[in-house]
Amino acid sequence: MNLIVTLLSDWRLRDPYVSMFKGSLLSVFPEVQIIDMTHYVDKFNLPQTALLMKSGYGSFPEGSIHLILTNMSLNSTFSPVLLPHNGHYFIGEDNGVFHLMFGMETPLKGLQLSDNKENTLSQILKFIQLIKEGNLAQNTIEYPKFKRLFAEMPDHSASEKRIEGQIVYIDAFNNAVTNIPVSMFKKAVNGRAFTASIQSKGSWIIRKHFDHYTATDDEMYLCNNALGYLEIAAYQSDVAILADLEPGDTITIQYE
């Protein structure tokens, strides 16, 4: 079996924790291919974690194992949950992140180890071993009820012609990524005029949308990003800094 494990966390790279975690994986599975999805999630930010994992996992082959490590430490003692989904395996703490990723689309059915007295890292390694052996029915029990968080999908009211969402991520170019899927925006707006209002420490209005980043306009605009969500950008500008945008700021799109 080609064993691929991705890591997504808020650990950063200044400290040795990412390397120590990789060393623990390699000590048990020397053949594993470890891919860093990112370690720069904002601290403890679960909506951001969910968006990045949901958007990124599909780039990997089916059978890949995705470890969600946000808000986890090497000496954690929680019992992780395994969620098989779309031919992939997701392992992490049920702190609401699983429901944020997939719970609005389909009922979730996960697994926990029946013997979960070991520390978190040991349980994660056991899950990987069971996946590798193709024997998840052994030593696991069903985990049917996943936690929910308040920040889920954006609200779309077709009768009021309004979409309400929020900024969940500031990328490395200081563009602001929202939780509004491009597909939702295009289906609702369908080329009609719109006004996007952003409530941060100030108030901002956007009336333009482009499918890609554009160099033809120095005003703030909405565009589609590679993750499949609407992004707030401006040509060669650190828009999140200039407009003082932060994760959690609300965006309301009213269309004709």
Coordinates of N, CA and C in Angstrom, one line a residue:
M1 N 0.8 -1.2 0.0 CA 0.0 0.0 0.0 C 0.9 1.2 0.0
N2 N 0.6 2.2 -0.9 CA 1.3 3.5 -0.9 C 0.7 4.4 0.2
L3 N 1.5 4.5 1.3 CA 1.0 5.2 2.5 C 1.3 6.7 2.4
I4 N 0.3 7.5 2.2 CA 0.4 9.0 2.1 C -0.3 9.6 3.3
V5 N 0.4 10.4 4.1 CA -0.2 11.1 5.2 C 0.1 12.6 5.1
T6 N -1.0 13.4 5.1 CA -0.9 14.8 5.1 C -1.1 15.4 6.5
L7 N -0.4 16.5 6.7 CA -0.5 17.2 8.0 C -1.0 18.6 7.9
L8 N -2.0 19.0 8.7 CA -2.5 20.4 8.7 C -2.6 20.8 10.1
S9 N -1.9 21.9 10.5 CA -1.9 22.3 11.9 C -1.8 23.8 12.0
D10 N -1.8 24.3 13.3 CA -1.5 25.7 13.6 C -0.2 25.7 14.4
W11 N 0.7 24.8 14.2 CA 1.9 24.6 15.0 C 3.0 25.6 14.5
R12 N 3.0 26.1 13.3 CA 4.1 26.9 12.8 C 5.3 26.0 12.6
L13 N 6.5 26.6 12.3 CA 7.7 25.8 12.0 C 8.9 26.3 12.9
R14 N 8.6 27.3 13.7 CA 9.7 27.8 14.6 C 10.2 26.8 15.6
D15 N 9.2 26.1 16.2 CA 9.5 25.1 17.2 C 9.7 23.7 16.5
P16 N 10.3 22.7 17.2 CA 10.6 21.4 16.6 C 9.4 20.4 16.6
Y17 N 8.2 20.9 17.0 CA 7.1 20.0 17.1 C 6.7 19.2 15.9
V18 N 6.7 20.0 14.7 CA 6.3 19.3 13.5 C 7.3 18.2 13.1
S19 N 8.6 18.5 13.3 CA 9.6 17.5 13.0 C 9.5 16.3 14.0
M20 N 9.2 16.6 15.2 CA 9.1 15.5 16.2 C 7.9 14.6 15.8
F21 N 6.8 15.2 15.4 CA 5.6 14.4 15.0 C 6.0 13.6 13.8
K22 N 6.6 14.2 12.8 CA 7.0 13.4 11.6 C 8.0 12.2 12.0
G23 N 8.9 12.5 13.0 CA 9.8 11.4 13.4 C 9.0 10.3 14.1
S24 N 8.0 10.6 14.8 CA 7.1 9.5 15.4 C 6.5 8.7 14.3
L25 N 6.0 9.3 13.3 CA 5.4 8.6 12.2 C 6.4 7.7 11.5
L26 N 7.5 8.3 11.2 CA 8.6 7.5 10.4 C 9.1 6.4 11.2
S27 N 9.1 6.5 12.6 CA 9.7 5.5 13.4 C 8.8 4.2 13.3
V28 N 7.5 4.4 13.1 CA 6.6 3.3 13.0 C 6.3 2.9 11.6
F29 N 6.3 3.8 10.7 CA 6.0 3.6 9.2 C 7.1 4.2 8.4
P30 N 8.3 3.6 8.3 CA 9.4 4.2 7.6 C 9.1 4.4 6.1
E31 N 8.1 3.8 5.6 CA 7.8 3.9 4.1 C 6.8 5.1 3.9
V32 N 6.3 5.7 4.9 CA 5.3 6.7 4.7 C 5.8 8.0 4.0
Q33 N 4.9 8.5 3.1 CA 5.2 9.8 2.5 C 4.4 10.8 3.2
I34 N 5.1 11.8 3.9 CA 4.5 12.8 4.7 C 4.4 14.1 3.9
I35 N 3.2 14.7 3.7 CA 3.1 15.9 3.0 C 2.5 17.0 3.9
D36 N 3.2 18.1 4.0 CA 2.7 19.2 4.8 C 1.7 20.0 4.0
M37 N 0.4 20.0 4.4 CA -0.6 20.8 3.7 C -0.4 22.2 4.1
T38 N -0.3 22.5 5.4 CA 0.1 23.8 5.9 C 0.2 23.7 7.4
H39 N 1.1 24.5 8.0 CA 1.2 24.6 9.5 C 1.0 26.0 9.9
Y40 N 0.4 26.8 9.1 CA 0.2 28.2 9.4 C -1.3 28.6 9.5
V41 N -2.1 27.6 9.9 CA -3.5 28.0 10.3 C -3.4 28.9 11.5
D42 N -4.3 29.9 11.5 CA -4.4 30.8 12.7 C -4.7 30.0 13.9
K43 N -4.0 30.3 15.0 CA -4.1 29.5 16.2 C -5.6 29.2 16.6
F44 N -5.8 27.9 16.7 CA -7.1 27.4 17.2 C -8.3 27.7 16.3
N45 N -8.0 28.1 15.0 CA -9.1 28.5 14.1 C -9.6 27.3 13.4
L46 N -10.8 26.8 13.8 CA -11.4 25.6 13.3 C -12.1 25.9 11.9
P47 N -12.8 27.0 11.7 CA -13.4 27.3 10.4 C -12.3 27.3 9.3
Q48 N -11.2 28.0 9.6 CA -10.1 28.0 8.7 C -9.5 26.7 8.4
T49 N -9.3 25.9 9.5 CA -8.8 24.5 9.3 C -9.8 23.7 8.4
A50 N -11.1 23.8 8.6 CA -12.0 23.0 7.8 C -12.0 23.5 6.4
L51 N -11.9 24.8 6.1 CA -11.9 25.3 4.7 C -10.7 24.8 4.0
L52 N -9.5 24.9 4.6 CA -8.2 24.5 4.0 C -8.2 23.0 3.7
M53 N -8.6 22.2 4.7 CA -8.6 20.7 4.5 C -9.6 20.3 3.5
K54 N -10.8 20.8 3.6 CA -11.9 20.4 2.6 C -11.4 20.8 1.2
S55 N -10.8 21.9 1.0 CA -10.4 22.4 -0.3 C -9.2 21.7 -0.8
G56 N -8.3 21.2 0.1 CA -7.0 20.6 -0.4 C -7.0 19.1 -0.5
Y57 N -7.8 18.4 0.2 CA -7.6 16.9 0.2 C -7.8 16.3 -1.1
G58 N -8.6 16.8 -2.0 CA -9.0 16.2 -3.2 C -7.8 16.2 -4.2
S59 N -6.7 16.9 -3.9 CA -5.5 16.9 -4.8 C -4.7 15.6 -4.6
F60 N -5.0 14.9 -3.5 CA -4.2 13.7 -3.2 C -5.0 12.4 -3.7
P61 N -4.2 11.3 -3.8 CA -4.8 10.1 -4.3 C -5.8 9.5 -3.3
E62 N -6.8 8.8 -3.7 CA -7.7 8.1 -2.8 C -6.9 7.2 -1.9
G63 N -7.3 7.0 -0.7 CA -6.6 6.2 0.3 C -5.7 7.0 1.1
S64 N -5.5 8.3 0.8 CA -4.6 9.2 1.6 C -5.2 9.4 3.0
I65 N -4.3 9.6 4.0 CA -4.7 9.8 5.3 C -4.4 11.3 5.7
H66 N -5.4 12.0 6.2 CA -5.2 13.4 6.5 C -5.4 13.7 8.0
L67 N -4.3 14.1 8.6 CA -4.3 14.4 10.0 C -4.5 15.8 10.3
I68 N -5.6 16.1 11.1 CA -6.0 17.4 11.4 C -5.5 17.7 12.8
L69 N -4.4 18.6 12.9 CA -3.7 18.7 14.2 C -3.9 20.1 14.8
T70 N -4.8 20.9 14.3 CA -5.1 22.2 14.9 C -5.5 22.1 16.3
N71 N -5.0 22.9 17.2 CA -5.3 22.9 18.6 C -5.0 21.6 19.3
M72 N -4.0 20.9 18.8 CA -3.5 19.7 19.4 C -2.0 19.9 19.8
S73 N -1.6 19.2 20.8 CA -0.2 19.2 21.2 C 0.3 17.8 21.2
L74 N 1.6 17.6 21.3 CA 2.2 16.3 21.3 C 1.8 15.4 22.5
N75 N 1.5 16.1 23.6 CA 1.1 15.4 24.8 C -0.4 15.4 25.0
S76 N -1.2 15.5 23.9 CA -2.7 15.5 24.0 C -3.2 14.2 24.5
T77 N -4.3 14.2 25.1 CA -4.9 13.0 25.7 C -6.3 12.7 25.2
F78 N -6.8 13.5 24.2 CA -8.1 13.2 23.7 C -8.1 12.0 22.8
S79 N -9.3 11.4 22.7 CA -9.4 10.2 21.8 C -9.8 10.7 20.4
P80 N -8.9 10.5 19.4 CA -9.2 11.0 18.0 C -10.3 10.2 17.4
V81 N -10.9 10.8 16.4 CA -11.9 10.2 15.6 C -11.4 10.0 14.2
L82 N -11.8 8.9 13.6 CA -11.5 8.6 12.2 C -12.7 8.8 11.3
L83 N -12.7 9.6 10.3 CA -13.8 9.8 9.4 C -13.4 9.3 8.0
P84 N -13.9 8.2 7.5 CA -13.7 7.8 6.1 C -14.7 8.7 5.2
H85 N -14.2 9.3 4.2 CA -15.0 10.2 3.4 C -14.5 10.3 2.0
N86 N -15.3 10.0 1.0 CA -14.9 10.1 -0.4 C -13.6 9.4 -0.7
G87 N -13.4 8.2 -0.1 CA -12.2 7.5 -0.4 C -11.0 7.9 0.3
H88 N -11.1 8.9 1.2 CA -10.0 9.4 2.0 C -10.3 9.1 3.5
Y89 N -9.2 9.3 4.3 CA -9.4 9.1 5.8 C -8.9 10.3 6.5
F90 N -9.8 10.8 7.4 CA -9.5 12.1 8.1 C -9.4 11.7 9.6
I91 N -8.4 12.1 10.3 CA -8.2 11.8 11.7 C -7.9 13.1 12.5
G92 N -8.7 13.2 13.6 CA -8.5 14.4 14.4 C -9.4 14.4 15.6
E93 N -9.4 15.5 16.3 CA -10.3 15.6 17.5 C -11.7 16.1 16.9
D94 N -12.7 15.5 17.5 CA -14.1 16.0 17.1 C -14.4 17.3 17.9
N95 N -13.9 18.4 17.5 CA -14.1 19.7 18.1 C -15.0 20.5 17.3
G96 N -15.7 19.9 16.3 CA -16.5 20.6 15.4 C -16.0 20.7 14.0
V97 N -14.7 20.4 13.8 CA -14.1 20.6 12.5 C -14.6 19.6 11.4
F98 N -15.0 18.4 11.8 CA -15.5 17.4 10.9 C -16.8 17.9 10.3
H99 N -17.7 18.4 11.2 CA -19.0 18.9 10.7 C -18.8 20.1 9.8
L100 N -17.9 21.0 10.2 CA -17.6 22.1 9.3 C -17.2 21.7 7.9
M101 N -16.4 20.6 7.8 CA -15.9 20.2 6.5 C -17.0 19.5 5.7
F102 N -17.7 18.6 6.3 CA -18.6 17.8 5.4 C -20.0 17.6 6.0
G103 N -20.3 18.1 7.2 CA -21.6 17.7 7.8 C -22.8 18.4 7.2
M104 N -22.6 19.5 6.5 CA -23.7 20.1 5.8 C -24.1 19.4 4.5
E105 N -23.3 18.4 4.1 CA -23.5 17.7 2.8 C -24.1 16.3 3.0
T106 N -23.7 15.7 4.0 CA -24.0 14.3 4.2 C -24.0 13.9 5.7
P107 N -24.8 12.9 6.1 CA -24.6 12.4 7.5 C -23.2 11.8 7.7
L108 N -22.6 12.1 8.8 CA -21.2 11.6 9.0 C -21.2 10.4 9.9
K109 N -20.4 9.4 9.6 CA -20.3 8.2 10.4 C -18.8 7.9 10.6
G110 N -18.3 8.1 11.8 CA -16.9 7.9 12.1 C -16.6 6.7 12.9
L111 N -15.4 6.6 13.3 CA -14.9 5.5 14.1 C -14.0 6.0 15.2
Q112 N -14.1 5.3 16.4 CA -13.1 5.5 17.4 C -12.5 4.1 17.8
L113 N -11.4 4.1 18.4 CA -10.8 2.9 18.9 C -11.6 2.4 20.1
S114 N -11.8 1.1 20.1 CA -12.6 0.6 21.3 C -11.7 0.6 22.5
D115 N -10.4 0.5 22.4 CA -9.5 0.6 23.5 C -8.7 1.9 23.3
N116 N -9.2 2.9 24.0 CA -8.6 4.3 23.8 C -7.9 4.8 25.0
K117 N -7.2 3.9 25.8 CA -6.6 4.3 27.0 C -5.2 4.9 26.8
E118 N -4.6 4.7 25.5 CA -3.3 5.3 25.2 C -3.4 6.8 24.9
N119 N -2.3 7.4 24.8 CA -2.3 8.8 24.5 C -2.7 9.1 23.0
T120 N -2.9 10.3 22.7 CA -3.5 10.6 21.4 C -2.6 10.2 20.3
L121 N -1.3 10.4 20.3 CA -0.4 10.1 19.3 C -0.4 8.6 19.0
S122 N -0.4 7.8 20.1 CA -0.5 6.3 20.0 C -1.7 5.9 19.3
Q123 N -2.9 6.5 19.6 CA -4.1 6.2 18.9 C -4.1 6.5 17.5
I124 N -3.5 7.7 17.1 CA -3.4 8.0 15.7 C -2.6 7.0 15.0
L125 N -1.5 6.6 15.6 CA -0.6 5.6 14.9 C -1.4 4.2 14.8
K126 N -2.2 3.9 15.7 CA -3.0 2.7 15.6 C -4.0 2.8 14.5
F127 N -4.6 3.9 14.4 CA -5.6 4.1 13.2 C -4.8 3.9 11.9
I128 N -3.7 4.5 11.8 CA -2.9 4.4 10.5 C -2.6 2.9 10.2
Q129 N -2.2 2.2 11.3 CA -1.9 0.8 11.1 C -3.1 0.0 10.6
L130 N -4.3 0.3 11.2 CA -5.5 -0.4 10.8 C -5.8 -0.1 9.3
I131 N -5.7 1.2 8.9 CA -5.9 1.6 7.6 C -5.0 0.8 6.6
K132 N -3.7 0.8 7.0 CA -2.7 0.1 6.2 C -3.0 -1.3 6.0
E133 N -3.5 -2.0 7.1 CA -3.8 -3.4 7.0 C -5.2 -3.6 6.4
G134 N -6.0 -2.6 6.1 CA -7.3 -2.7 5.6 C -8.2 -3.4 6.6
N135 N -8.1 -3.1 7.8 CA -8.8 -3.9 8.9 C -9.4 -2.9 9.9
L136 N -10.2 -1.9 9.4 CA -10.8 -0.9 10.3 C -11.9 -1.5 11.2
A137 N -12.4 -2.7 10.8 CA -13.4 -3.3 11.6 C -12.9 -3.8 12.9
Q138 N -11.6 -4.0 13.0 CA -11.0 -4.5 14.2 C -10.7 -3.4 15.2
N139 N -11.1 -3.6 16.4 CA -10.7 -2.7 17.5 C -11.3 -1.3 17.4
T140 N -12.4 -1.1 16.6 CA -13.0 0.2 16.5 C -14.5 0.1 16.8
I141 N -15.1 1.2 17.2 CA -16.5 1.3 17.4 C -17.0 2.5 16.7
E142 N -18.3 2.5 16.4 CA -18.9 3.5 15.6 C -19.0 4.8 16.4
Y143 N -18.8 5.9 15.7 CA -18.9 7.3 16.3 C -19.8 8.1 15.5
P144 N -21.1 8.0 15.8 CA -22.1 8.6 14.9 C -22.5 10.1 15.1
K145 N -22.2 10.6 16.2 CA -22.7 12.0 16.5 C -21.6 13.0 16.6
F146 N -21.4 13.8 15.6 CA -20.4 14.8 15.5 C -20.8 16.1 16.1
K147 N -19.9 16.8 16.7 CA -20.2 18.1 17.2 C -20.4 19.2 16.1
R148 N -21.1 20.2 16.5 CA -21.4 21.3 15.5 C -20.8 22.6 16.1
L149 N -20.4 23.5 15.2 CA -20.0 24.8 15.6 C -20.9 25.8 15.1
F150 N -21.0 27.0 15.6 CA -21.9 28.1 15.2 C -21.5 28.5 13.8
A151 N -20.2 28.5 13.4 CA -19.7 29.0 12.1 C -19.7 27.9 11.1
E152 N -20.8 27.8 10.4 CA -20.8 26.7 9.4 C -20.8 27.2 8.0
M153 N -21.8 26.9 7.2 CA -21.9 27.4 5.9 C -22.5 28.8 5.9
P154 N -22.2 29.6 4.9 CA -22.9 30.9 4.8 C -24.4 30.7 4.6
D155 N -25.2 31.7 4.9 CA -26.6 31.7 4.8 C -27.0 32.3 3.5
H156 N -27.8 31.6 2.7 CA -28.3 32.1 1.4 C -29.8 32.2 1.5
S157 N -30.4 33.4 1.4 CA -31.8 33.6 1.3 C -32.2 34.0 -0.1
A158 N -32.7 33.0 -0.9 CA -33.1 33.3 -2.2 C -34.3 34.4 -2.3
S159 N -35.2 34.3 -1.3 CA -36.3 35.2 -1.3 C -35.9 36.6 -1.0
E160 N -34.8 36.8 -0.2 CA -34.3 38.1 0.1 C -33.1 38.5 -0.8
K161 N -32.7 37.6 -1.7 CA -31.6 37.8 -2.6 C -30.4 38.3 -1.8
R162 N -30.0 37.5 -0.8 CA -28.9 37.8 0.1 C -28.1 36.6 0.5
I163 N -26.8 36.8 0.5 CA -25.9 35.8 1.0 C -25.1 36.4 2.1
E164 N -25.0 35.7 3.3 CA -24.3 36.2 4.4 C -23.2 35.2 4.8
G165 N -22.0 35.6 4.8 CA -20.8 34.8 5.1 C -19.9 35.5 6.0
Q166 N -18.6 35.0 6.1 CA -17.6 35.6 6.9 C -16.2 35.3 6.3
I167 N -15.3 36.1 6.6 CA -13.9 35.9 6.3 C -13.3 34.8 7.2
V168 N -12.7 33.8 6.7 CA -12.2 32.8 7.5 C -10.7 32.6 7.4
Y169 N -10.0 33.3 6.5 CA -8.6 33.0 6.3 C -8.0 34.2 5.6
I170 N -6.8 34.7 6.1 CA -6.0 35.7 5.4 C -4.8 34.9 4.8
D171 N -4.7 34.9 3.5 CA -3.6 34.1 2.8 C -2.3 34.9 2.9
A172 N -1.2 34.2 2.3 CA 0.1 34.8 2.4 C 0.3 36.1 1.7
F173 N -0.6 36.4 0.7 CA -0.6 37.7 0.0 C -1.5 38.7 0.6
N174 N -2.0 38.4 1.8 CA -2.9 39.3 2.5 C -4.2 39.5 1.8
N175 N -4.7 38.5 1.0 CA -6.0 38.5 0.5 C -6.9 37.8 1.5
A176 N -8.2 38.2 1.5 CA -9.1 37.7 2.5 C -10.0 36.6 1.9
V177 N -9.9 35.4 2.3 CA -10.7 34.3 1.8 C -12.0 34.2 2.7
T178 N -13.1 34.1 2.0 CA -14.4 34.0 2.7 C -14.8 32.5 2.7
N179 N -15.9 32.2 3.4 CA -16.5 30.8 3.4 C -17.6 30.7 2.4
I180 N -17.7 31.6 1.5 CA -18.8 31.6 0.5 C -18.3 30.8 -0.8
P181 N -18.8 29.7 -1.1 CA -18.4 29.0 -2.3 C -18.7 29.7 -3.5
V182 N -17.8 29.7 -4.5 CA -18.0 30.3 -5.8 C -19.2 29.8 -6.4
S183 N -19.5 28.5 -6.3 CA -20.6 27.9 -6.9 C -21.9 28.5 -6.4
M184 N -22.0 28.8 -5.1 CA -23.2 29.4 -4.5 C -23.3 30.8 -5.0
F185 N -22.3 31.6 -5.1 CA -22.3 33.0 -5.5 C -22.8 33.0 -7.0
K186 N -22.2 32.2 -7.8 CA -22.5 32.2 -9.3 C -24.0 31.8 -9.5
K187 N -24.4 30.8 -8.8 CA -25.8 30.3 -9.0 C -26.8 31.4 -8.5
A188 N -26.5 32.0 -7.4 CA -27.4 33.0 -6.9 C -27.4 34.3 -7.7
V189 N -26.2 34.9 -7.9 CA -26.1 36.2 -8.6 C -26.3 36.1 -10.1
N190 N -25.7 35.0 -10.7 CA -26.0 34.7 -12.1 C -25.8 36.0 -13.0
G191 N -24.7 36.7 -12.8 CA -24.3 37.8 -13.6 C -25.0 39.1 -13.3
R192 N -25.9 39.1 -12.3 CA -26.6 40.3 -12.0 C -25.8 41.3 -11.1
A193 N -26.2 42.5 -11.1 CA -25.5 43.5 -10.2 C -25.6 43.1 -8.8
F194 N -24.6 43.4 -8.0 CA -24.6 43.0 -6.6 C -23.8 44.1 -5.8
T195 N -24.1 44.1 -4.5 CA -23.3 44.9 -3.6 C -22.9 44.0 -2.4
A196 N -21.6 43.9 -2.2 CA -21.0 43.2 -1.1 C -20.6 44.1 0.0
S197 N -21.1 44.0 1.2 CA -20.8 44.9 2.3 C -20.0 44.1 3.3
I198 N -18.8 44.6 3.7 CA -18.0 44.0 4.6 C -17.9 44.8 5.9
Q199 N -18.2 44.1 7.0 CA -18.2 44.8 8.3 C -17.0 44.3 9.1
S200 N -16.0 45.2 9.2 CA -14.8 44.9 10.0 C -14.6 46.0 11.0
K201 N -13.5 46.5 11.2 CA -13.3 47.7 12.0 C -13.8 48.9 11.3
G202 N -14.0 48.8 10.0 CA -14.6 49.8 9.2 C -15.7 49.1 8.3
S203 N -16.3 49.9 7.4 CA -17.3 49.4 6.5 C -16.8 49.5 5.1
W204 N -16.9 48.5 4.3 CA -16.4 48.5 2.9 C -17.5 47.9 2.0
I205 N -17.5 48.5 0.7 CA -18.4 48.1 -0.3 C -17.7 47.6 -1.5
I206 N -18.1 46.5 -2.0 CA -17.5 45.9 -3.3 C -18.7 45.6 -4.3
R207 N -18.4 46.0 -5.5 CA -19.5 45.8 -6.5 C -18.9 45.1 -7.8
K208 N -17.7 44.5 -7.7 CA -17.1 43.9 -8.8 C -16.7 42.5 -8.5
H209 N -16.8 41.6 -9.5 CA -16.4 40.2 -9.3 C -15.7 39.8 -10.6
F210 N -14.5 39.1 -10.4 CA -13.8 38.5 -11.5 C -13.5 37.1 -11.3
D211 N -13.4 36.3 -12.4 CA -13.1 34.9 -12.2 C -11.7 34.6 -11.8
H212 N -10.8 35.6 -12.1 CA -9.4 35.4 -11.7 C -8.9 36.7 -11.1
Y213 N -7.7 36.7 -10.6 CA -7.1 38.0 -10.2 C -6.9 38.9 -11.4
T214 N -7.1 40.2 -11.2 CA -7.0 41.1 -12.3 C -6.0 42.2 -12.0
A215 N -5.4 42.7 -13.1 CA -4.5 43.8 -13.0 C -5.1 45.1 -13.6
T216 N -6.4 45.1 -13.8 CA -7.1 46.2 -14.5 C -7.8 47.2 -13.5
D217 N -7.7 46.8 -12.3 CA -8.5 47.7 -11.3 C -7.8 47.7 -10.0
D218 N -7.7 48.9 -9.4 CA -7.0 49.0 -8.1 C -8.0 49.1 -6.9
E219 N -9.3 48.9 -7.2 CA -10.3 48.8 -6.2 C -10.4 47.4 -5.6
M220 N -11.0 47.3 -4.4 CA -11.3 46.0 -3.9 C -12.3 45.3 -4.8
Y221 N -12.1 44.0 -5.0 CA -13.1 43.2 -5.8 C -13.1 41.8 -5.2
L222 N -14.2 41.0 -5.6 CA -14.3 39.6 -5.3 C -13.8 38.8 -6.5
C223 N -13.1 37.7 -6.2 CA -12.6 36.8 -7.2 C -12.7 35.4 -6.8
N224 N -12.5 34.5 -7.7 CA -12.5 33.1 -7.4 C -11.1 32.6 -7.0
N225 N -10.9 31.9 -6.0 CA -9.6 31.4 -5.7 C -9.5 29.9 -5.9
A226 N -8.3 29.4 -5.8 CA -8.0 28.0 -6.1 C -8.7 27.0 -5.2
L227 N -9.1 27.5 -4.0 CA -9.8 26.7 -3.1 C -11.3 26.5 -3.4
G228 N -11.8 27.4 -4.3 CA -13.2 27.3 -4.7 C -14.1 28.2 -3.9
Y229 N -13.5 29.2 -3.3 CA -14.3 30.2 -2.5 C -14.0 31.6 -3.0
L230 N -15.0 32.5 -2.6 CA -14.8 33.9 -2.9 C -13.7 34.5 -2.1
E231 N -12.9 35.3 -2.7 CA -11.8 36.0 -2.1 C -11.8 37.5 -2.3
I232 N -11.5 38.2 -1.3 CA -11.4 39.7 -1.4 C -10.0 40.1 -1.7
A233 N -9.8 40.8 -2.9 CA -8.5 41.1 -3.3 C -8.5 42.5 -3.9
A234 N -7.3 43.0 -4.2 CA -7.1 44.3 -4.9 C -5.7 44.2 -5.6
Y235 N -5.5 44.8 -6.7 CA -4.3 44.6 -7.5 C -3.1 45.1 -6.8
Q236 N -2.1 44.1 -6.6 CA -0.8 44.4 -5.9 C -1.0 45.1 -4.6
S237 N -2.0 44.7 -3.8 CA -2.3 45.4 -2.6 C -2.5 44.4 -1.5
D238 N -1.9 44.7 -0.3 CA -2.2 43.8 0.9 C -3.6 44.2 1.4
V239 N -4.6 43.7 0.8 CA -5.9 44.3 1.0 C -6.4 44.0 2.5
A240 N -6.0 42.9 3.1 CA -6.4 42.6 4.4 C -5.8 43.6 5.4
I241 N -4.6 44.0 5.1 CA -3.9 45.0 6.0 C -4.5 46.4 5.8
L242 N -4.6 46.8 4.5 CA -5.1 48.1 4.2 C -6.5 48.4 4.7
A243 N -7.4 47.3 4.6 CA -8.8 47.5 5.0 C -9.0 47.0 6.4
D244 N -7.9 46.5 7.0 CA -8.0 46.0 8.4 C -9.0 44.8 8.5
L245 N -8.9 43.9 7.6 CA -9.8 42.7 7.6 C -9.2 41.6 8.4
E246 N -10.1 40.9 9.1 CA -9.7 39.8 10.0 C -10.6 38.6 9.8
P247 N -10.2 37.4 10.1 CA -11.1 36.3 10.2 C -12.2 36.5 11.2
G248 N -13.4 36.2 10.8 CA -14.6 36.5 11.6 C -15.4 37.7 11.2
D249 N -14.8 38.6 10.4 CA -15.5 39.7 9.8 C -16.6 39.2 8.9
T250 N -17.7 39.9 8.9 CA -18.9 39.4 8.1 C -18.9 40.1 6.7
I251 N -19.4 39.3 5.8 CA -19.6 39.8 4.4 C -21.1 39.5 4.0
T252 N -21.8 40.5 3.6 CA -23.2 40.4 3.1 C -23.3 40.8 1.6
I253 N -23.8 39.9 0.8 CA -23.9 40.1 -0.6 C -25.4 40.3 -0.9
Q254 N -25.8 41.4 -1.4 CA -27.2 41.7 -1.8 C -27.2 41.8 -3.3
Y255 N -28.0 41.0 -4.0 CA -28.0 41.0 -5.4 C -29.4 41.4 -6.0
E256 N -29.4 41.8 -7.2 CA -30.7 42.2 -7.8 C -31.5 41.1 -8.3

